[in-house]
Coordinates of C-alpha atoms in Angstrom, one line a residue:
M551 CA 11.5 -17.4 -13.4
M552 CA 12.9 -20.9 -14.0
I553 CA 11.4 -23.2 -16.6
E554 CA 10.3 -26.6 -15.2
S555 CA 12.7 -29.4 -16.1
A556 CA 10.2 -31.4 -18.2
A557 CA 9.3 -28.4 -20.2
L558 CA 12.9 -27.5 -20.8
Y559 CA 13.8 -31.1 -21.8
R560 CA 10.9 -31.2 -24.2
A561 CA 11.8 -27.9 -25.8
A562 CA 15.5 -28.9 -25.9
G563 CA 14.6 -32.1 -27.7
I564 CA 12.5 -30.3 -30.3
S565 CA 15.2 -27.6 -30.6
A566 CA 17.8 -30.3 -31.2
V567 CA 15.7 -31.7 -34.1
V568 CA 15.4 -28.1 -35.5
A569 CA 19.2 -27.8 -35.3
L570 CA 19.6 -31.2 -37.0
V571 CA 17.3 -30.2 -39.9
A572 CA 18.9 -26.8 -40.2
L573 CA 22.4 -28.4 -40.3
V574 CA 21.4 -30.7 -43.1
V575 CA 19.9 -27.8 -45.1
S576 CA 23.0 -25.7 -44.5
A577 CA 25.3 -28.6 -45.6
I578 CA 23.4 -29.1 -48.8
A579 CA 23.4 -25.3 -49.5
I580 CA 27.2 -25.0 -48.9
A581 CA 27.9 -28.0 -51.0
L582 CA 25.8 -26.6 -53.9
F583 CA 27.5 -23.2 -53.4
F584 CA 31.0 -24.7 -53.7
A585 CA 29.9 -27.0 -56.6
G586 CA 29.0 -23.8 -58.5
A587 CA 25.3 -24.1 -58.5
G588 CA 24.9 -20.4 -57.7
Q589 CA 25.7 -17.6 -55.4
V590 CA 22.3 -17.8 -53.8
F591 CA 23.3 -20.9 -51.9
G592 CA 25.9 -19.0 -49.8
P593 CA 23.3 -16.8 -48.0
I594 CA 21.0 -19.8 -47.7
N595 CA 23.9 -21.6 -45.9
D596 CA 24.5 -18.6 -43.7
V597 CA 20.9 -18.3 -42.6
F598 CA 20.7 -22.1 -41.8
V599 CA 24.0 -22.0 -39.9
A600 CA 22.4 -19.2 -37.8
V601 CA 19.3 -21.3 -37.2
T602 CA 21.4 -24.3 -36.2
L603 CA 23.3 -22.2 -33.7
I604 CA 20.3 -20.6 -32.1
A605 CA 18.5 -23.9 -32.0
L606 CA 21.5 -25.2 -29.9
V607 CA 20.7 -22.7 -27.1
L608 CA 18.0 -24.9 -25.4
P609 CA 20.0 -28.1 -25.6
I610 CA 23.0 -26.2 -24.0
L611 CA 20.7 -25.1 -21.2
A612 CA 19.2 -28.6 -20.8
V613 CA 22.6 -30.2 -20.5
D614 CA 23.4 -27.6 -17.8
R615 CA 20.2 -28.6 -16.0
V616 CA 20.9 -32.3 -16.3
A617 CA 24.6 -32.2 -15.3
G618 CA 25.1 -28.9 -13.5
A619 CA 24.7 -30.2 -9.9
Q620 CA 27.3 -32.9 -10.5
A621 CA 29.7 -30.9 -12.7
G622 CA 29.7 -27.7 -10.7
L623 CA 30.9 -24.2 -11.7
W624 CA 33.0 -25.3 -14.7
L625 CA 29.9 -26.4 -16.6
R626 CA 28.1 -23.2 -15.8
I627 CA 31.0 -21.2 -17.2
V628 CA 31.1 -23.4 -20.4
T629 CA 27.3 -23.1 -20.7
V630 CA 27.3 -19.3 -20.6
A631 CA 30.3 -19.1 -23.0
A632 CA 28.6 -21.6 -25.4
I633 CA 25.3 -19.7 -25.4
T634 CA 27.2 -16.4 -25.9
G635 CA 29.3 -17.9 -28.7
A636 CA 26.3 -19.4 -30.5
V637 CA 24.4 -16.1 -30.4
L638 CA 27.5 -14.2 -31.6
A639 CA 28.2 -16.5 -34.5
A640 CA 24.5 -16.6 -35.5
V641 CA 24.1 -12.8 -35.4
G642 CA 27.3 -12.5 -37.4
Q643 CA 25.9 -14.9 -40.1
L644 CA 22.7 -12.9 -40.3
M645 CA 24.5 -9.6 -40.4
L646 CA 26.6 -11.0 -43.3
V647 CA 23.4 -11.9 -45.2
A648 CA 21.9 -8.5 -44.4
G649 CA 25.0 -6.8 -45.8
V650 CA 25.9 -5.2 -42.4
I651 CA 29.3 -6.9 -42.2
D652 CA 31.6 -8.3 -44.9
L653 CA 32.8 -11.9 -45.3
Q654 CA 36.1 -11.2 -43.4
T655 CA 34.3 -9.8 -40.4
S656 CA 31.9 -12.8 -40.4
F657 CA 35.0 -15.0 -40.1
V658 CA 35.8 -13.1 -36.9
T659 CA 32.3 -13.4 -35.4
G660 CA 32.0 -17.0 -36.5
G661 CA 35.4 -18.0 -35.2
L662 CA 35.0 -16.2 -31.9
G663 CA 31.5 -17.7 -31.6
I664 CA 32.1 -21.2 -32.6
V665 CA 35.1 -21.8 -30.2
P666 CA 33.0 -21.9 -27.0
V667 CA 30.4 -24.1 -28.8
L668 CA 33.2 -26.6 -29.6
I669 CA 34.4 -26.4 -26.0
W670 CA 30.9 -27.2 -24.9
I671 CA 30.8 -30.2 -27.2
V672 CA 34.1 -31.4 -25.6
A673 CA 32.5 -30.9 -22.2
L674 CA 29.8 -33.4 -23.4
V675 CA 32.5 -36.0 -23.9
V676 CA 33.6 -35.5 -20.3
L677 CA 30.0 -35.5 -18.9
A678 CA 29.1 -38.6 -20.8
V679 CA 32.1 -40.9 -20.8
P680 CA 34.0 -40.6 -17.5
V681 CA 31.4 -38.8 -15.4
G682 CA 28.3 -40.7 -16.8
V683 CA 25.8 -37.9 -16.3
L684 CA 24.8 -38.1 -20.0
P685 CA 24.4 -41.3 -22.1
V686 CA 27.7 -42.6 -23.2
W687 CA 26.8 -42.5 -26.9
I688 CA 26.4 -38.7 -26.7
G689 CA 30.0 -38.5 -25.5
W690 CA 31.4 -40.8 -28.2
L691 CA 29.5 -39.0 -31.0
A692 CA 30.7 -35.7 -29.6
A693 CA 34.3 -37.0 -29.5
A694 CA 33.9 -38.3 -33.1
A695 CA 32.5 -34.9 -34.2
I696 CA 35.4 -33.0 -32.7
A697 CA 38.0 -35.4 -34.1
L698 CA 36.5 -35.1 -37.6
I699 CA 36.2 -31.3 -37.4
V700 CA 39.9 -31.2 -36.5
V701 CA 40.8 -33.6 -39.4
G702 CA 38.5 -31.7 -41.8
S703 CA 40.1 -28.4 -40.9
V704 CA 43.6 -29.8 -41.5
I705 CA 42.6 -31.4 -44.8
A706 CA 40.9 -28.1 -45.9
M707 CA 44.2 -26.3 -45.4
A708 CA 45.8 -28.7 -47.9
T709 CA 43.1 -29.4 -50.4
T710 CA 39.5 -28.7 -51.5
G711 CA 39.3 -32.0 -53.4
P712 CA 37.3 -35.2 -52.8
V713 CA 39.1 -36.0 -49.6
A714 CA 37.9 -32.7 -48.1
W715 CA 34.3 -33.3 -49.4
V716 CA 34.2 -36.8 -47.9
T717 CA 35.6 -35.7 -44.6
W718 CA 33.1 -32.8 -44.2
A719 CA 30.3 -35.1 -45.3
A720 CA 31.4 -37.4 -42.4
V721 CA 31.3 -34.5 -40.0
V722 CA 27.7 -33.7 -41.0
V723 CA 26.7 -37.3 -40.6
V724 CA 28.2 -37.6 -37.2
L725 CA 26.8 -34.2 -36.1
V726 CA 23.3 -35.3 -37.3
A727 CA 23.7 -38.6 -35.3
W728 CA 24.8 -36.5 -32.3
L729 CA 22.0 -34.0 -32.5
G730 CA 19.5 -36.9 -32.9
S731 CA 20.9 -38.6 -29.8
L732 CA 20.6 -35.3 -27.9
A733 CA 17.0 -35.0 -29.1
A734 CA 16.1 -38.5 -28.1
T735 CA 17.8 -38.2 -24.7
F736 CA 15.9 -35.0 -23.8
M737 CA 12.6 -36.3 -25.1
S738 CA 13.0 -39.4 -23.0
R739 CA 13.5 -37.3 -19.9
T740 CA 10.0 -35.7 -20.4
T741 CA 8.4 -39.1 -19.8
A742 CA 10.6 -40.2 -17.0

């Protein structure tokens, strides 16, 4: 049974807002954890990372619905991989909190899970900017997020100081703007 497009878009818009809120809570928790506010903030971060990833599933499906006919098979492959990756990473985070796996194993599940999600974000750049199936600002925000994630990762290898904090704060701000634009786009499709 296939969900009607308007219902999917509405649910995807709400889900993108949930992802946005969960991302902000996660970012605050991890900042508090690394600032030494307490060990409890590590698991809080892990749970909200999982919520963020699971909340992305409906927007991933909605993008496939919006752009699938024009994009073709490559988008379907990216969609399936991104959903699988989001679920893998989310389950890994929750298993870490539950004590089923250790931190090192969660790096494996998280790494394997997040790569297809990042590839999906890159696909949004393609779908929005040159193809034009999605609003262009979604593509530019996705591109900015990917660029900042790469920069933040490189900086994190060199330092954990203020430059890293500012870079990762910028990543969160851009991801929040991107998730907000996804939410607005899907919600506007319910009235069209």
